[in-house]
Each structure stands twice: as C-alpha cells, then as structure tokens.
Amino acid sequence: MNPLYFAAPAALTTAGVFAYGCVYPRAQIFGPTICRTNSCGKLAITFDDGPNPSITPKLLDLLDRHEARATFFLIGRFVRECPGLVKEISARGHVIGNHTETHPNLFWLTPGQINAELQQCHAAIADTLGAPPQWFRPPFGMRNPWVISKAGELGCQTVMWTLIPGDWREKPAEWLISRMQPIARHARRSSKYGSAAARGTGDILCLHDGSHRQLNGDRTRTLAALEHWLPRWRDLGLEFVTIDDAVRTPAL
Ligand SMILES: [Zn+2]
C-alpha cells in the first residue's frame, strides 16, 4: 500500500494542531496563557493598540464614571509618542501591558526579531512609568513556538481573551453592542445557578482604543458600546477588574 495513505493524514493532523496553537485564543500548546478571570463575577476589560490621543482620554473618563478598572496593551512606538497619556492611564488605576513595538504578526518572525519587538516595547513602558509591564498580548493573537517563552524571559505572562467582538470593523455601534451580548448571558447564567457557578471563571473581553496602523484611529463605536453595556453589566453584578485582580486576588 502506498505509504502516503498514512503519511498525508498524519501531516494534515500535525498542521492542524500547529495552526490551532497559533490562532485559537485559548490554545495552550505553545505555552501557558491567561484566558479567563478566576471568578464569574469578575470581568476583565482589555484594550489593545493604544495609547490613542483622540479616544483614550474619553475612555478613561467613561471608565471612571463606572468605577471600572481595565488593562491596556500598548504599542511601544505609540508609548514613545504619548508618554503623558501612558502615565495618565496608570495614574487612574489601570494596568498596562506590552503589545510589541510595531504590531507585527509574530508568527512570521524569528526568535531574535520577536525578542526585539517585545524588548523595545518593554523598555518604552518601563522608561515612561518607572516599572516594567508584567503582561503581554501578541498582535492579532498570533503565537508560534517562541512567542510565549520570549515574553516569559521579560517577566511577562501572556494574556488572551474569551471574547473578541471585532470592534475594529466598520459596523454600526448597534452591531458591536449585540456582539458583546455573551458577557451578559454568562453573568445571568452565573447568578441563576448561584454559589456553584461562583466557583467558575469569568470573561476577558478584548476591545481596541487605538488602531495599530496610526495614532488617532476612530474607536467611537467602542466607546458607544461600553456606554451601553457598563451600567447593565454592573446591574448584573459584574466587577470590572484589571488582569492583576483577575488572576492574582482571590476569587469573589
Ligand atoms: Zn493589536
């Protein structure tokens, strides 16, 4: 029998597992990642691709109004352009993470190139805040066998998500609001089942206050969707926590 009958499916399976590890947000085969909070009562809202001078200040005010703390994964070259805004994010009680220097797809890069991308952003944040970040999120969520270990060498844990509603797409705010419905659905299910469900895990939401292509990207729909959901999520009993509080403080 032709050995290709056996070899071809095996190769396809290996390729499939590899692709799963690169792309699927909760895959762990290239190393451990954080992809849930430690309690169904804790929602970790995260923002990528900032800082963004035209959106982030409004977002900080909105989060303050709802006593929400969040995590911002910043692009190093934008950190260097807006150091005052980075300090403001931190001063308001939010946590800052590394989202690389220039936002490449790390899948295609060598270990040395990955290291340079992470190291430059790491230094930009450390120089601005006086302390290095402890969290890292890969651009586009893309990993390869080196990404998570390179972040670990810088003292950073890799953070993924449970929900990424696609707020970069040019759709009406109503579309984005409906895409964020699963958060409320999970919260209702948890309150229905009471203390048994409280031992469960909560969502990490991935939104964007910036655009990786340029500063001052339009993210007004993200603000509008949060204006809609923050009071409703609060009414459902959710706490809005940073990634530190999502995994390091005891479950609610
Ligand atoms: Zn990004």
Coordinates of N, CA and C and ligand atoms in Angstrom, one line a residue, residues 48-50 73 75 99-100 103 137-141 206-208 210-212, ligand 1:
D48 N -6.5 47.1 23.3 CA -5.3 46.9 22.6 C -5.1 48.1 21.7
D49 N -3.8 48.3 21.2 CA -3.4 49.1 20.1 C -3.3 50.6 20.5
G50 N -3.5 51.0 21.8 CA -3.3 52.4 22.2 C -1.8 52.6 22.5
F73 N -3.1 47.1 26.6 CA -1.9 46.6 26.0 C -1.5 47.6 24.9
I75 N 1.2 49.8 22.3 CA 2.2 49.6 21.2 C 3.3 50.5 21.5
H99 N 2.3 45.2 24.0 CA 1.6 44.7 22.8 C 2.6 44.9 21.6
T100 N 3.9 44.8 21.8 CA 5.0 44.9 20.9 C 5.3 46.3 20.5
H103 N 3.6 46.2 16.3 CA 2.4 45.4 16.0 C 2.6 44.5 14.7
R137 N 0.4 40.8 25.4 CA -0.6 40.2 24.4 C 0.0 40.3 23.0
P138 N 0.0 39.2 22.3 CA 0.5 39.1 21.0 C -0.4 39.8 20.0
P139 N 0.1 40.6 19.0 CA -0.7 41.2 18.0 C -1.5 40.2 17.2
F140 N -2.7 40.4 16.9 CA -3.6 39.5 16.2 C -3.8 38.2 17.0
G141 N -3.3 38.1 18.2 CA -3.4 36.9 19.0 C -2.5 35.8 18.5
C206 N -11.7 41.5 24.8 CA -10.7 42.2 24.1 C -11.3 43.3 23.2
L207 N -11.1 44.6 23.5 CA -11.5 45.7 22.7 C -10.3 46.5 22.3
H208 N -10.5 47.6 21.5 CA -9.4 48.4 21.0 C -9.7 49.9 21.2
G210 N -7.2 51.9 20.2 CA -6.4 52.5 19.2 C -6.5 51.7 17.9
S211 N -5.7 52.1 16.9 CA -5.5 51.4 15.7 C -4.1 51.2 15.5
H212 N -3.7 49.9 15.2 CA -2.2 49.7 15.1 C -1.6 50.4 13.9
Ligands
ZN1 ZN -3.4 44.7 18.4

